[in-house]
Amino acid sequence: MTIFKTTCMFFAILPPLAAAARADDLLIWSPAKLSDRSYKATMGFRLPAEWETSAGADVALASTKGGALLPDSGQAMLWGRIVKTSVTPAGQSQRGAKVSVDTLRGSGALTLSRSRSWILSDSLDMQSSRSISVQFDAVDTRQTSVTASQALKLIYPWTGTSLSAGTGISNAGGNAGGDFSTTVAVGQAILPNLNLDASVSNPFSPSEAGSVNLRYRLQW
């Protein structure tokens, strides 16, 4: 009940600060209604600098028709992030780190990431990304696990075609070898907001799986 009251206070007190956020763009305030009886808000602050720093909390709750808080529906996630972006005429790179702590369940994660995009030739662009995340659970004293991934994408700007390949390992920690996965994908822009994507996970293995998606992006 204390969590429910605290969350309600956040939703009641912080909306007037939205005007200040528009003024200097240093305050983060993003409330959302997920359904008829569930709500979520991201709140915090950012400090512009060479390494842009931001910190805050994600708060969420859901209730029954009678107004009672649904068990295990609450969320109170504290997070912090630092990001550095470098832009040159030939491309762009970004490095960052993020830490998050679930205050209700005692779990958390630390993630380090790096991405880069650049012009490979007159007809080819390239993107690369790498990330590693360490998850821990202090309450259940579970084994700390590590998840790592890397991906490479070739883009043909004139035709809107892209080819990508990625590898990853998850649940690695202690004596566990982890789950290894690979993905190969192709994308094609059909219209400015319409894209066709096809991907295959773990090709040439017993767990091979494929998918085809048609995505339309609408902005307003």
Short mmCIF file of N, CA, C and O in Angstrom, two decimals, residues 116-129 151-166 183-189 197:
data_model
loop_
_atom_site.label_atom_id
_atom_site.label_comp_id
_atom_site.label_asym_id
_atom_site.label_seq_id
_atom_site.Cartn_x
_atom_site.Cartn_y
_atom_site.Cartn_z
N ARG A 116 28.91 2.33 -33.90
CA ARG A 116 29.59 3.19 -34.87
C ARG A 116 28.91 3.05 -36.22
O ARG A 116 28.49 1.96 -36.60
N SER A 117 28.78 4.14 -36.93
CA SER A 117 28.28 4.12 -38.31
C SER A 117 29.18 4.99 -39.15
O SER A 117 29.61 6.06 -38.71
N TRP A 118 29.47 4.55 -40.38
CA TRP A 118 30.37 5.31 -41.23
C TRP A 118 30.11 4.98 -42.70
O TRP A 118 29.45 4.00 -43.03
N ILE A 119 30.63 5.84 -43.56
CA ILE A 119 30.50 5.68 -45.00
C ILE A 119 31.63 4.77 -45.48
O ILE A 119 32.80 5.14 -45.39
N LEU A 120 31.27 3.60 -45.99
CA LEU A 120 32.27 2.64 -46.43
C LEU A 120 32.73 2.94 -47.86
O LEU A 120 33.92 2.82 -48.19
N SER A 121 31.79 3.32 -48.73
CA SER A 121 32.11 3.68 -50.11
C SER A 121 30.99 4.57 -50.64
O SER A 121 30.08 4.96 -49.89
N ASP A 122 31.05 4.88 -51.91
CA ASP A 122 30.01 5.74 -52.49
C ASP A 122 28.63 5.11 -52.44
O ASP A 122 27.62 5.82 -52.46
N SER A 123 28.57 3.79 -52.40
CA SER A 123 27.27 3.11 -52.43
C SER A 123 27.00 2.25 -51.20
O SER A 123 25.99 1.55 -51.15
N LEU A 124 27.89 2.30 -50.21
CA LEU A 124 27.73 1.43 -49.04
C LEU A 124 27.97 2.20 -47.75
O LEU A 124 28.95 2.94 -47.63
N ASP A 125 27.07 2.00 -46.78
CA ASP A 125 27.27 2.46 -45.41
C ASP A 125 27.38 1.24 -44.52
O ASP A 125 26.87 0.16 -44.84
N MET A 126 28.03 1.42 -43.39
CA MET A 126 28.20 0.29 -42.46
C MET A 126 27.90 0.73 -41.04
O MET A 126 28.19 1.87 -40.65
N GLN A 127 27.32 -0.16 -40.27
CA GLN A 127 27.03 0.07 -38.85
C GLN A 127 27.54 -1.12 -38.04
O GLN A 127 27.40 -2.27 -38.48
N SER A 128 28.11 -0.85 -36.89
CA SER A 128 28.54 -1.92 -35.99
C SER A 128 28.12 -1.57 -34.57
O SER A 128 28.03 -0.39 -34.21
N SER A 129 27.86 -2.59 -33.77
CA SER A 129 27.46 -2.36 -32.38
C SER A 129 27.95 -3.52 -31.52
O SER A 129 28.01 -4.67 -31.97
N ALA A 151 26.95 -6.93 -33.55
CA ALA A 151 26.24 -6.99 -34.81
C ALA A 151 26.92 -6.10 -35.83
O ALA A 151 27.58 -5.11 -35.49
N LEU A 152 26.76 -6.45 -37.09
CA LEU A 152 27.32 -5.70 -38.21
C LEU A 152 26.26 -5.59 -39.29
O LEU A 152 25.59 -6.57 -39.62
N LYS A 153 26.10 -4.38 -39.85
CA LYS A 153 25.07 -4.16 -40.87
C LYS A 153 25.66 -3.39 -42.05
O LYS A 153 26.35 -2.39 -41.87
N LEU A 154 25.35 -3.87 -43.25
CA LEU A 154 25.70 -3.18 -44.50
C LEU A 154 24.43 -2.56 -45.07
O LEU A 154 23.39 -3.23 -45.15
N ILE A 155 24.51 -1.29 -45.47
CA ILE A 155 23.33 -0.57 -45.95
C ILE A 155 23.62 -0.01 -47.34
O ILE A 155 24.66 0.62 -47.57
N TYR A 156 22.68 -0.26 -48.26
CA TYR A 156 22.74 0.32 -49.59
C TYR A 156 21.75 1.49 -49.62
O TYR A 156 20.54 1.28 -49.83
N PRO A 157 22.19 2.72 -49.39
CA PRO A 157 21.26 3.85 -49.25
C PRO A 157 20.39 4.10 -50.47
O PRO A 157 19.23 4.50 -50.34
N TRP A 158 20.92 3.84 -51.67
CA TRP A 158 20.18 4.19 -52.89
C TRP A 158 19.00 3.27 -53.13
O TRP A 158 18.04 3.65 -53.79
N THR A 159 19.08 2.04 -52.62
CA THR A 159 17.97 1.09 -52.82
C THR A 159 17.19 0.81 -51.53
O THR A 159 16.14 0.18 -51.59
N GLY A 160 17.71 1.26 -50.39
CA GLY A 160 17.03 0.99 -49.13
C GLY A 160 17.18 -0.44 -48.65
O GLY A 160 16.37 -0.92 -47.85
N THR A 161 18.21 -1.12 -49.12
CA THR A 161 18.44 -2.52 -48.76
C THR A 161 19.52 -2.61 -47.68
O THR A 161 20.51 -1.88 -47.72
N SER A 162 19.35 -3.52 -46.75
CA SER A 162 20.35 -3.73 -45.70
C SER A 162 20.54 -5.22 -45.45
O SER A 162 19.60 -6.02 -45.55
N LEU A 163 21.78 -5.59 -45.15
CA LEU A 163 22.14 -6.95 -44.77
C LEU A 163 22.83 -6.88 -43.42
O LEU A 163 23.72 -6.06 -43.21
N SER A 164 22.43 -7.75 -42.48
CA SER A 164 23.01 -7.70 -41.14
C SER A 164 23.25 -9.10 -40.60
O SER A 164 22.59 -10.06 -41.00
N ALA A 165 24.22 -9.18 -39.71
CA ALA A 165 24.54 -10.44 -39.03
C ALA A 165 24.91 -10.11 -37.60
O ALA A 165 25.57 -9.09 -37.32
N GLY A 166 24.47 -10.95 -36.68
CA GLY A 166 24.76 -10.70 -35.27
C GLY A 166 24.98 -11.99 -34.51
O GLY A 166 24.48 -13.06 -34.89
N THR A 183 22.22 -14.58 -35.75
CA THR A 183 21.09 -14.11 -36.53
C THR A 183 21.59 -13.47 -37.82
O THR A 183 22.57 -12.71 -37.81
N VAL A 184 20.93 -13.80 -38.92
CA VAL A 184 21.20 -13.19 -40.21
C VAL A 184 19.89 -12.57 -40.71
O VAL A 184 18.84 -13.22 -40.63
N ALA A 185 19.95 -11.34 -41.20
CA ALA A 185 18.71 -10.66 -41.59
C ALA A 185 18.93 -9.79 -42.82
O ALA A 185 20.06 -9.36 -43.11
N VAL A 186 17.83 -9.56 -43.54
CA VAL A 186 17.84 -8.67 -44.69
C VAL A 186 16.63 -7.75 -44.56
O VAL A 186 15.56 -8.17 -44.12
N GLY A 187 16.81 -6.49 -44.91
CA GLY A 187 15.73 -5.51 -44.84
C GLY A 187 15.60 -4.75 -46.15
O GLY A 187 16.59 -4.53 -46.85
N GLN A 188 14.37 -4.37 -46.48
CA GLN A 188 14.13 -3.64 -47.71
C GLN A 188 13.08 -2.56 -47.47
O GLN A 188 11.98 -2.85 -47.00
N ALA A 189 13.45 -1.31 -47.76
CA ALA A 189 12.49 -0.21 -47.67
C ALA A 189 11.62 -0.22 -48.92
O ALA A 189 12.12 -0.13 -50.04
N ASP A 197 11.17 -6.92 -43.54
CA ASP A 197 12.32 -7.53 -42.89
C ASP A 197 12.17 -9.04 -42.87
O ASP A 197 11.07 -9.56 -42.62
#
